[in-house]
Amino acid sequence: MEAQMLLIPIGVLIIAALVGLSKAKVALKIVSILSAVASAVIIYNGVLGLKTTIELKYNLFNSPSFFASLNYLVFRVDALSAFFLLILGILSLCTSVYGIEYMERYFEREDMRVYTFNYPLFILTMYLVVICWNLLWFIIFWELMTLFSQFLVAFEQRKEKAVRAAFKYFCMTKAGAEFIVLALILIILKATNFNANYSEIANVLPAYLSVHSTILYTLTFSLLVGLGVKASMVPLHSWLPDAHPEAPSNVSALLSGIMIKLPIYMMFRFFLSFFPLKPEIGIIIAIFGVLTLFFSMMYALLQEDSKRLLAFSSIDNIGYILLPMGAGIYFLASGNQLFGGIALAAALFHTMSHAFFKGLLFLTAGSVMYETGTRDLNYLGSLAKKMPLTASTALIGSLAIAGVPPLNGFVSKWMIYISTLSSPATSLFGIIAIFISAVTLGTFVKYFTAIFTKPPVKEIDAKEVPLLMSAPQLLLALLCIAFGIYPFIPLKMISQALGSIGIPLASLVVYPSLVVPRTGSYSPIIIFAFLLVSTLIVLLLIPSRGEVVPTWKTGRSEDLNISMPADAYYRDFREVFREVYTLGDASKRFVQKVAEIGRILGTKFEVFSYDLDSMLSIAMVLIVILVAVLGGVGL
Amino acid sequence: MSIIFIAVNLAFALIISPLIDGFERKIRARLQNRQGPSILQTWWDLIKLFKRPTIEPQDSVKPLYKLAPYITFTSILTAYLIIPTLLPASTNFIGDLIVVVYLLGLATLCFVIGAFSSGNAYAQIGSNRDVSLFMSEELLLAFIVGTIAVIGKSLSLDRLFPLPFRISSVLALLLLFLVIYVASTRLPFDIAEAEPEIIEGPLIEYSGKHLGLLKYSIFLKRLLLYSLLLDFIIPIQNPIRLICYLIGTIILSVIYSTFEAYYGRFRIDQAIEILKRASIVALIVWMIAIVGW
């Protein structure tokens, strides 16, 4: 019976997609409500999966055929997938509820069926990617996920920018998926004898790969590229800052909050349970993590578009997940169980925290767009008085993402520093992460103050958003606070999740503190309680009741003619650290040059292709090379 | 036992930190051939501010504007739970070096958010400078924290106090000395509050009790940073630790106020440039620590 629960979200979401094909206005409400119901069931499945492993098996073809590995469709939820299911469920519940009111603004302008049909299918494919237990089915669901999310990015079809962004997104992730396919074929052909079941692979593959190290590195490379594109790891990130801002805000929240975490989920599967642990693989992942967080945050500091700023910061947070994951693999491979467990727990904790605060921030950006119709930070301003609820949730989100104690962003950052800083091999990674954390703080001071407190260019007409939009924001903000003050619940789930792929998380929790023996400690409860109590005492002792007076204008009667638009923030800092941007721009020009060369070659090739014989011979040469690559790597 | 120690440390910090400022004012005055006010003058100033009514600017976001000084003040107080000052309290379970760094970050964040909420353009320019300075200061601090973690193989404070005597630890503490100078908003690094150009910047709209709290938190922050530096040097179990600590505090405030008396204010880009260069030095120090010297 419990296993059948896995099917309920699938059924509900398919019904929702079918309803979404109708043009009626009420379809949006029905689709959103059905998606919300499905999300609630997904949460339930996640909770169930943490208790016991749920498994559901279907024999589809009933005949031994070439597609032997496709024969069995296996759904299985272990603690690791359950953890991701929980994140997916909570986030999609919030975005579905939010969408009911938010999407109404688009009714006059766009064909709503693009949204109502693709949105439930997008959630469905993400759900299937997490619960499926077969590599071949995984890649099918994975490609479908890319497809449906691409339509959602291109939702506003009349905007050329959106369509181009969706096209870029599709091309890049499709090219990345080819690398995954290559890796899967290699695994299935070479190692596991046509068996694509996860449990089977986890049994066979580590032993095989520790002998055949060439294949291990080929697989690592292609998986890093393939999953890295989807996770938007620098230097494969360039689709994300274009695609995420163009989607409707609740879809952006899903894209940033959970979709780019699914590659992380697969990395956990591949690098930790399918592959033998090698220190150099860990270090490579960590280096990519550091590059990702460094460059994306330095560029986030420049942005003047609220959602583009958030998109860059999503890439940054992928860096904050890859860094501890790589460090964790390194530590486990070199025999340091304690730090390895903590680093991996930090990666999972940050996955969860980021889903909550980034989801929240995208929803607040959406609420601001809903009221004002713009994402331009230079134009916006002074909305805190008009939208107090949105402002306070945005403030909580900004504080959490900047990683200030006692919110949830700090817990994962603390675990990253504790595990990395004191070991010589990873110390520099931790140092850069601390610096970037300060830049994050600067970026989100900019985000918050530019929208909510700075005087606007001209008076903006806005009011608080309706309850159905503010309630999801409040829920996410509450989770940010609760998991920050009381991180023991997520940590318990994380230790189960890590346990399911065979990594013991050493006793980190010593109530009421998080204690890493001989290395560090942090007690969110005591710090929060002291902050709260002492602030209340000071408020009682020194109460301030003041009269309202005009803002001081250096004694002049007219307005001071100075203002700080968003592009003026931190100009001096950017000037001094211009080398970073010079480097970034140079690499951008390099990539553009490569693309240009590719285009020229493509044109040449097209001319060439009228000649059938040479076409065929080139194709044959390419096939020979491919066969050589596939067959020869074992030599 | 340790709770009593923490209470004593908190009381000590609350009472002494304005006195240290008074002492520094006296030194600066003497260096500039002035008589100078009494050491208690800073306390009288604070008391006067706490008696005054406050005002709220029309354009401000009131809840944020009013609450920010309180949280700035208490987040620095929270850091006193972790760092031993007068008495060597074993407060290891509350937090480590990272938590202290981030609590100071929280204080800066609240300070600038409050200033941004005041609606005054000068406050925005000032807090913008403050955040720029904070980010570059954090780069240097990150290297120092990393170096200290490599030297002590830990981030937990009872293992780091005192640091073992090595070349890298001496250099790291010298750099920490510089960061503390920058972080304690003094000339030539008080660019955010520069009076002649942007009229106290973030503090411009604050008055009365709010202003008093913000000033008080700057004094508390200075003493906290002095204590952090001294704890890295003075052995914690030493019977004469108390005397060493008090003498050390006085020496530090003499040195810092001497510097302050002789320098003019930097431009913001000069200050960031200096911090960036110092970070390159810190990178070298980190390498020395990795080598094991």
mmCIF file of N, CA and C in Angstrom, chain B residues 50-151:
data_model
loop_
_atom_site.group_PDB
_atom_site.id
_atom_site.type_symbol
_atom_site.label_atom_id
_atom_site.label_comp_id
_atom_site.label_asym_id
_atom_site.label_seq_id
_atom_site.Cartn_x
_atom_site.Cartn_y
_atom_site.Cartn_z
ATOM 1 N N PHE B 50 21.707 59.038 25.994
ATOM 2 C CA PHE B 50 20.628 58.145 26.406
ATOM 3 C C PHE B 50 19.467 58.912 27.044
ATOM 4 N N LYS B 51 19.742 60.130 27.538
ATOM 5 C CA LYS B 51 18.655 60.918 28.141
ATOM 6 C C LYS B 51 17.863 61.690 27.096
ATOM 7 N N ARG B 52 18.495 61.911 25.940
ATOM 8 C CA ARG B 52 17.863 62.734 24.920
ATOM 9 C C ARG B 52 16.747 61.982 24.208
ATOM 10 N N PRO B 53 15.731 62.691 23.720
ATOM 11 C CA PRO B 53 14.704 62.025 22.906
ATOM 12 C C PRO B 53 15.272 61.715 21.530
ATOM 13 N N THR B 54 14.586 60.786 20.839
ATOM 14 C CA THR B 54 15.034 60.445 19.494
ATOM 15 C C THR B 54 14.051 61.018 18.485
ATOM 16 N N ILE B 55 14.520 61.127 17.259
ATOM 17 C CA ILE B 55 13.611 61.569 16.195
ATOM 18 C C ILE B 55 13.597 60.539 15.079
ATOM 19 N N GLU B 56 12.500 60.554 14.321
ATOM 20 C CA GLU B 56 12.405 59.617 13.199
ATOM 21 C C GLU B 56 12.190 60.397 11.919
ATOM 22 N N PRO B 57 13.103 60.243 10.953
ATOM 23 C CA PRO B 57 12.934 60.987 9.710
ATOM 24 C C PRO B 57 11.714 60.504 8.935
ATOM 25 N N GLN B 58 11.116 61.425 8.236
ATOM 26 C CA GLN B 58 9.886 61.169 7.512
ATOM 27 C C GLN B 58 10.010 60.044 6.475
ATOM 28 N N ASP B 59 11.137 60.043 5.755
ATOM 29 C CA ASP B 59 11.291 59.096 4.652
ATOM 30 C C ASP B 59 11.783 57.725 5.105
ATOM 31 N N SER B 60 11.962 57.542 6.408
ATOM 32 C CA SER B 60 12.595 56.293 6.839
ATOM 33 C C SER B 60 11.591 55.154 6.865
ATOM 34 N N VAL B 61 12.133 53.922 6.814
ATOM 35 C CA VAL B 61 11.322 52.730 7.034
ATOM 36 C C VAL B 61 11.389 52.480 8.533
ATOM 37 N N LYS B 62 10.322 52.860 9.258
ATOM 38 C CA LYS B 62 10.481 53.036 10.698
ATOM 39 C C LYS B 62 10.896 51.783 11.459
ATOM 40 N N PRO B 63 10.232 50.628 11.246
ATOM 41 C CA PRO B 63 10.618 49.472 12.068
ATOM 42 C C PRO B 63 12.094 49.120 11.921
ATOM 43 N N LEU B 64 12.577 49.122 10.677
ATOM 44 C CA LEU B 64 13.985 48.773 10.462
ATOM 45 C C LEU B 64 14.891 49.830 11.059
ATOM 46 N N TYR B 65 14.535 51.082 10.805
ATOM 47 C CA TYR B 65 15.365 52.191 11.265
ATOM 48 C C TYR B 65 15.500 52.186 12.784
ATOM 49 N N LYS B 66 14.382 51.856 13.460
ATOM 50 C CA LYS B 66 14.405 51.909 14.921
ATOM 51 C C LYS B 66 15.057 50.681 15.527
ATOM 52 N N LEU B 67 14.871 49.529 14.893
ATOM 53 C CA LEU B 67 15.370 48.298 15.495
ATOM 54 C C LEU B 67 16.865 48.080 15.236
ATOM 55 N N ALA B 68 17.346 48.609 14.119
ATOM 56 C CA ALA B 68 18.726 48.315 13.717
ATOM 57 C C ALA B 68 19.775 48.634 14.792
ATOM 58 N N PRO B 69 19.726 49.819 15.445
ATOM 59 C CA PRO B 69 20.765 50.085 16.447
ATOM 60 C C PRO B 69 20.756 49.062 17.582
ATOM 61 N N TYR B 70 19.559 48.597 17.970
ATOM 62 C CA TYR B 70 19.484 47.642 19.074
ATOM 63 C C TYR B 70 20.157 46.328 18.692
ATOM 64 N N ILE B 71 19.874 45.846 17.475
ATOM 65 C CA ILE B 71 20.440 44.542 17.105
ATOM 66 C C ILE B 71 21.938 44.658 16.841
ATOM 67 N N THR B 72 22.368 45.810 16.296
ATOM 68 C CA THR B 72 23.803 46.020 16.152
ATOM 69 C C THR B 72 24.475 45.883 17.512
ATOM 70 N N PHE B 73 23.895 46.541 18.483
ATOM 71 C CA PHE B 73 24.453 46.533 19.840
ATOM 72 C C PHE B 73 24.475 45.112 20.401
ATOM 73 N N THR B 74 23.350 44.399 20.312
ATOM 74 C CA THR B 74 23.303 43.090 20.978
ATOM 75 C C THR B 74 24.106 42.028 20.220
ATOM 76 N N SER B 75 24.260 42.188 18.897
ATOM 77 C CA SER B 75 25.046 41.151 18.225
ATOM 78 C C SER B 75 26.512 41.260 18.617
ATOM 79 N N ILE B 76 26.963 42.472 18.890
ATOM 80 C CA ILE B 76 28.346 42.573 19.390
ATOM 81 C C ILE B 76 28.433 42.035 20.818
ATOM 82 N N LEU B 77 27.400 42.304 21.599
ATOM 83 C CA LEU B 77 27.380 41.738 22.965
ATOM 84 C C LEU B 77 27.432 40.214 22.911
ATOM 85 N N THR B 78 26.727 39.617 21.934
ATOM 86 C CA THR B 78 26.715 38.157 21.824
ATOM 87 C C THR B 78 28.118 37.612 21.604
ATOM 88 N N ALA B 79 28.906 38.351 20.817
ATOM 89 C CA ALA B 79 30.275 37.888 20.575
ATOM 90 C C ALA B 79 31.073 37.831 21.882
ATOM 91 N N TYR B 80 30.683 38.680 22.858
ATOM 92 C CA TYR B 80 31.378 38.645 24.164
ATOM 93 C C TYR B 80 31.111 37.348 24.919
ATOM 94 N N LEU B 81 30.048 36.619 24.538
ATOM 95 C CA LEU B 81 29.833 35.325 25.193
ATOM 96 C C LEU B 81 30.934 34.356 24.825
ATOM 97 N N ILE B 82 31.539 34.561 23.663
ATOM 98 C CA ILE B 82 32.466 33.568 23.129
ATOM 99 C C ILE B 82 33.913 33.924 23.426
ATOM 100 N N ILE B 83 34.230 35.216 23.319
ATOM 101 C CA ILE B 83 35.628 35.613 23.498
ATOM 102 C C ILE B 83 35.895 35.976 24.949
ATOM 103 N N PRO B 84 36.846 35.302 25.593
ATOM 104 C CA PRO B 84 37.179 35.630 26.973
ATOM 105 C C PRO B 84 37.825 37.010 27.052
ATOM 106 N N THR B 85 37.373 37.825 27.971
ATOM 107 C CA THR B 85 38.024 39.132 28.121
ATOM 108 C C THR B 85 38.779 39.177 29.448
ATOM 109 N N LEU B 86 38.074 39.579 30.501
ATOM 110 C CA LEU B 86 38.766 39.747 31.785
ATOM 111 C C LEU B 86 39.102 38.382 32.368
ATOM 112 N N LEU B 87 38.113 37.491 32.411
ATOM 113 C CA LEU B 87 38.307 36.176 33.000
ATOM 114 C C LEU B 87 38.322 35.132 31.890
ATOM 115 N N PRO B 88 39.136 34.106 32.028
ATOM 116 C CA PRO B 88 39.197 33.086 30.970
ATOM 117 C C PRO B 88 38.038 32.105 31.055
ATOM 118 N N ALA B 89 36.874 32.508 30.598
ATOM 119 C CA ALA B 89 35.711 31.625 30.677
ATOM 120 C C ALA B 89 35.808 30.543 29.618
ATOM 121 N N SER B 90 35.469 29.323 29.978
ATOM 122 C CA SER B 90 35.463 28.253 28.983
ATOM 123 C C SER B 90 34.090 28.215 28.317
ATOM 124 N N THR B 91 33.975 28.880 27.204
ATOM 125 C CA THR B 91 32.665 29.029 26.567
ATOM 126 C C THR B 91 32.662 28.350 25.228
ATOM 127 N N ASN B 92 33.383 27.250 25.181
ATOM 128 C CA ASN B 92 33.618 26.590 23.930
ATOM 129 C C ASN B 92 32.350 26.125 23.237
ATOM 130 N N PHE B 93 31.325 25.819 24.022
ATOM 131 C CA PHE B 93 30.138 25.218 23.433
ATOM 132 C C PHE B 93 29.296 26.231 22.675
ATOM 133 N N ILE B 94 29.511 27.539 22.915
ATOM 134 C CA ILE B 94 28.655 28.520 22.261
ATOM 135 C C ILE B 94 29.073 28.766 20.822
ATOM 136 N N GLY B 95 30.380 28.838 20.589
ATOM 137 C CA GLY B 95 30.787 29.126 19.233
ATOM 138 C C GLY B 95 32.288 29.137 19.087
ATOM 139 N N ASP B 96 32.729 29.271 17.850
ATOM 140 C CA ASP B 96 34.166 29.293 17.591
ATOM 141 C C ASP B 96 34.534 30.565 16.843
ATOM 142 N N LEU B 97 35.723 30.576 16.267
ATOM 143 C CA LEU B 97 36.220 31.778 15.606
ATOM 144 C C LEU B 97 35.295 32.221 14.458
ATOM 145 N N ILE B 98 34.807 31.225 13.696
ATOM 146 C CA ILE B 98 33.909 31.541 12.578
ATOM 147 C C ILE B 98 32.663 32.270 13.075
ATOM 148 N N VAL B 99 32.120 31.778 14.190
ATOM 149 C CA VAL B 99 30.893 32.393 14.711
ATOM 150 C C VAL B 99 31.164 33.844 15.109
ATOM 151 N N VAL B 100 32.345 34.094 15.698
ATOM 152 C CA VAL B 100 32.685 35.469 16.080
ATOM 153 C C VAL B 100 32.753 36.359 14.847
ATOM 154 N N VAL B 101 33.446 35.867 13.807
ATOM 155 C CA VAL B 101 33.575 36.655 12.576
ATOM 156 C C VAL B 101 32.196 36.988 12.014
ATOM 157 N N TYR B 102 31.302 35.991 12.034
ATOM 158 C CA TYR B 102 29.984 36.221 11.447
ATOM 159 C C TYR B 102 29.086 37.071 12.333
ATOM 160 N N LEU B 103 29.286 37.017 13.646
ATOM 161 C CA LEU B 103 28.499 37.907 14.506
ATOM 162 C C LEU B 103 28.895 39.355 14.245
ATOM 163 N N LEU B 104 30.213 39.593 14.028
ATOM 164 C CA LEU B 104 30.627 40.948 13.672
ATOM 165 C C LEU B 104 30.031 41.344 12.317
ATOM 166 N N GLY B 105 29.936 40.361 11.408
ATOM 167 C CA GLY B 105 29.289 40.633 10.124
ATOM 168 C C GLY B 105 27.831 41.017 10.301
ATOM 169 N N LEU B 106 27.156 40.308 11.213
ATOM 170 C CA LEU B 106 25.747 40.622 11.497
ATOM 171 C C LEU B 106 25.611 42.055 12.002
ATOM 172 N N ALA B 107 26.563 42.460 12.871
ATOM 173 C CA ALA B 107 26.514 43.826 13.397
ATOM 174 C C ALA B 107 26.653 44.831 12.256
ATOM 175 N N THR B 108 27.622 44.611 11.363
ATOM 176 C CA THR B 108 27.800 45.524 10.228
ATOM 177 C C THR B 108 26.551 45.576 9.373
ATOM 178 N N LEU B 109 25.980 44.377 9.121
ATOM 179 C CA LEU B 109 24.792 44.296 8.272
ATOM 180 C C LEU B 109 23.641 45.103 8.864
ATOM 181 N N CYS B 110 23.381 44.907 10.185
ATOM 182 C CA CYS B 110 22.287 45.652 10.811
ATOM 183 C C CYS B 110 22.548 47.145 10.751
ATOM 184 N N PHE B 111 23.799 47.512 10.992
ATOM 185 C CA PHE B 111 24.176 48.927 10.982
ATOM 186 C C PHE B 111 23.849 49.553 9.624
ATOM 187 N N VAL B 112 24.274 48.881 8.532
ATOM 188 C CA VAL B 112 24.034 49.504 7.226
ATOM 189 C C VAL B 112 22.569 49.436 6.826
ATOM 190 N N ILE B 113 21.881 48.347 7.202
ATOM 191 C CA ILE B 113 20.457 48.273 6.839
ATOM 192 C C ILE B 113 19.701 49.405 7.530
ATOM 193 N N GLY B 114 20.046 49.658 8.801
ATOM 194 C CA GLY B 114 19.420 50.764 9.524
ATOM 195 C C GLY B 114 19.682 52.085 8.823
ATOM 196 N N ALA B 115 20.949 52.268 8.399
ATOM 197 C CA ALA B 115 21.302 53.534 7.760
ATOM 198 C C ALA B 115 20.592 53.686 6.429
ATOM 199 N N PHE B 116 20.545 52.593 5.647
ATOM 200 C CA PHE B 116 19.849 52.643 4.365
ATOM 201 C C PHE B 116 18.369 52.968 4.566
ATOM 202 N N SER B 117 17.805 52.480 5.699
ATOM 203 C CA SER B 117 16.377 52.706 5.920
ATOM 204 C C SER B 117 16.069 54.125 6.342
ATOM 205 N N SER B 118 17.101 54.924 6.631
ATOM 206 C CA SER B 118 16.803 56.267 7.130
ATOM 207 C C SER B 118 16.317 57.170 6.004
ATOM 208 N N GLY B 119 16.539 56.773 4.755
ATOM 209 C CA GLY B 119 16.029 57.569 3.650
ATOM 210 C C GLY B 119 16.890 58.761 3.303
ATOM 211 N N ASN B 120 18.002 58.931 3.983
ATOM 212 C CA ASN B 120 18.872 60.061 3.700
ATOM 213 C C ASN B 120 19.946 59.665 2.689
ATOM 214 N N ALA B 121 20.199 60.524 1.711
ATOM 215 C CA ALA B 121 21.150 60.161 0.650
ATOM 216 C C ALA B 121 22.570 60.026 1.196
ATOM 217 N N TYR B 122 22.935 60.899 2.147
ATOM 218 C CA TYR B 122 24.287 60.802 2.695
ATOM 219 C C TYR B 122 24.495 59.473 3.429
ATOM 220 N N ALA B 123 23.457 59.033 4.124
ATOM 221 C CA ALA B 123 23.546 57.761 4.834
ATOM 222 C C ALA B 123 23.779 56.628 3.856
ATOM 223 N N GLN B 124 23.132 56.731 2.684
ATOM 224 C CA GLN B 124 23.324 55.670 1.690
ATOM 225 C C GLN B 124 24.740 55.650 1.168
ATOM 226 N N ILE B 125 25.266 56.844 0.872
ATOM 227 C CA ILE B 125 26.642 56.900 0.372
ATOM 228 C C ILE B 125 27.579 56.323 1.423
ATOM 229 N N GLY B 126 27.349 56.715 2.675
ATOM 230 C CA GLY B 126 28.219 56.253 3.759
ATOM 231 C C GLY B 126 28.138 54.752 3.934
ATOM 232 N N SER B 127 26.925 54.194 3.945
ATOM 233 C CA SER B 127 26.833 52.754 4.204
ATOM 234 C C SER B 127 27.307 51.957 3.013
ATOM 235 N N ASN B 128 27.162 52.544 1.824
ATOM 236 C CA ASN B 128 27.714 51.915 0.646
ATOM 237 C C ASN B 128 29.230 51.772 0.771
ATOM 238 N N ARG B 129 29.866 52.847 1.250
ATOM 239 C CA ARG B 129 31.307 52.781 1.492
ATOM 240 C C ARG B 129 31.621 51.751 2.569
ATOM 241 N N ASP B 130 30.771 51.726 3.586
ATOM 242 C CA ASP B 130 30.981 50.809 4.702
ATOM 243 C C ASP B 130 30.995 49.363 4.207
ATOM 244 N N VAL B 131 30.033 49.024 3.333
ATOM 245 C CA VAL B 131 29.968 47.646 2.836
ATOM 246 C C VAL B 131 31.163 47.352 1.933
ATOM 247 N N SER B 132 31.550 48.322 1.081
ATOM 248 C CA SER B 132 32.733 48.110 0.240
ATOM 249 C C SER B 132 33.944 47.791 1.091
ATOM 250 N N LEU B 133 34.121 48.593 2.141
ATOM 251 C CA LEU B 133 35.262 48.396 3.029
ATOM 252 C C LEU B 133 35.162 47.050 3.729
ATOM 253 N N PHE B 134 33.939 46.701 4.143
ATOM 254 C CA PHE B 134 33.731 45.435 4.845
ATOM 255 C C PHE B 134 34.114 44.252 3.959
ATOM 256 N N MET B 135 33.727 44.315 2.685
ATOM 257 C CA MET B 135 34.014 43.184 1.800
ATOM 258 C C MET B 135 35.523 43.013 1.626
ATOM 259 N N SER B 136 36.246 44.140 1.435
ATOM 260 C CA SER B 136 37.681 43.972 1.198
ATOM 261 C C SER B 136 38.403 43.597 2.492
ATOM 262 N N GLU B 137 37.863 44.092 3.613
ATOM 263 C CA GLU B 137 38.433 43.748 4.910
ATOM 264 C C GLU B 137 38.249 42.248 5.178
ATOM 265 N N GLU B 138 37.124 41.726 4.696
ATOM 266 C CA GLU B 138 36.825 40.316 4.927
ATOM 267 C C GLU B 138 37.768 39.419 4.122
ATOM 268 N N LEU B 139 38.249 39.905 2.976
ATOM 269 C CA LEU B 139 39.213 39.111 2.197
ATOM 270 C C LEU B 139 40.471 38.892 3.026
ATOM 271 N N LEU B 140 40.968 40.002 3.604
ATOM 272 C CA LEU B 140 42.163 39.889 4.449
ATOM 273 C C LEU B 140 41.875 39.005 5.654
ATOM 274 N N LEU B 141 40.717 39.235 6.284
ATOM 275 C CA LEU B 141 40.370 38.472 7.485
ATOM 276 C C LEU B 141 40.241 36.985 7.161
ATOM 277 N N ALA B 142 39.694 36.668 5.965
ATOM 278 C CA ALA B 142 39.538 35.262 5.580
ATOM 279 C C ALA B 142 40.896 34.587 5.525
ATOM 280 N N PHE B 143 41.883 35.281 4.960
ATOM 281 C CA PHE B 143 43.217 34.689 4.908
ATOM 282 C C PHE B 143 43.788 34.496 6.300
ATOM 283 N N ILE B 144 43.537 35.482 7.185
ATOM 284 C CA ILE B 144 44.069 35.351 8.545
ATOM 285 C C ILE B 144 43.416 34.175 9.258
ATOM 286 N N VAL B 145 42.089 34.066 9.120
ATOM 287 C CA VAL B 145 41.389 32.953 9.768
ATOM 288 C C VAL B 145 41.910 31.621 9.234
ATOM 289 N N GLY B 146 42.110 31.565 7.907
ATOM 290 C CA GLY B 146 42.629 30.346 7.315
ATOM 291 C C GLY B 146 44.014 30.005 7.835
ATOM 292 N N THR B 147 44.877 31.026 7.915
ATOM 293 C CA THR B 147 46.225 30.799 8.422
ATOM 294 C C THR B 147 46.185 30.299 9.854
ATOM 295 N N ILE B 148 45.351 30.956 10.673
ATOM 296 C CA ILE B 148 45.262 30.556 12.075
ATOM 297 C C ILE B 148 44.741 29.121 12.182
ATOM 298 N N ALA B 149 43.752 28.786 11.323
ATOM 299 C CA ALA B 149 43.198 27.426 11.363
ATOM 300 C C ALA B 149 44.253 26.404 10.974
ATOM 301 N N VAL B 150 45.095 26.755 10.004
ATOM 302 C CA VAL B 150 46.135 25.812 9.594
ATOM 303 C C VAL B 150 47.170 25.655 10.701
ATOM 304 N N ILE B 151 47.527 26.779 11.343
ATOM 305 C CA ILE B 151 48.532 26.703 12.411
ATOM 306 C C ILE B 151 48.002 25.884 13.585
#
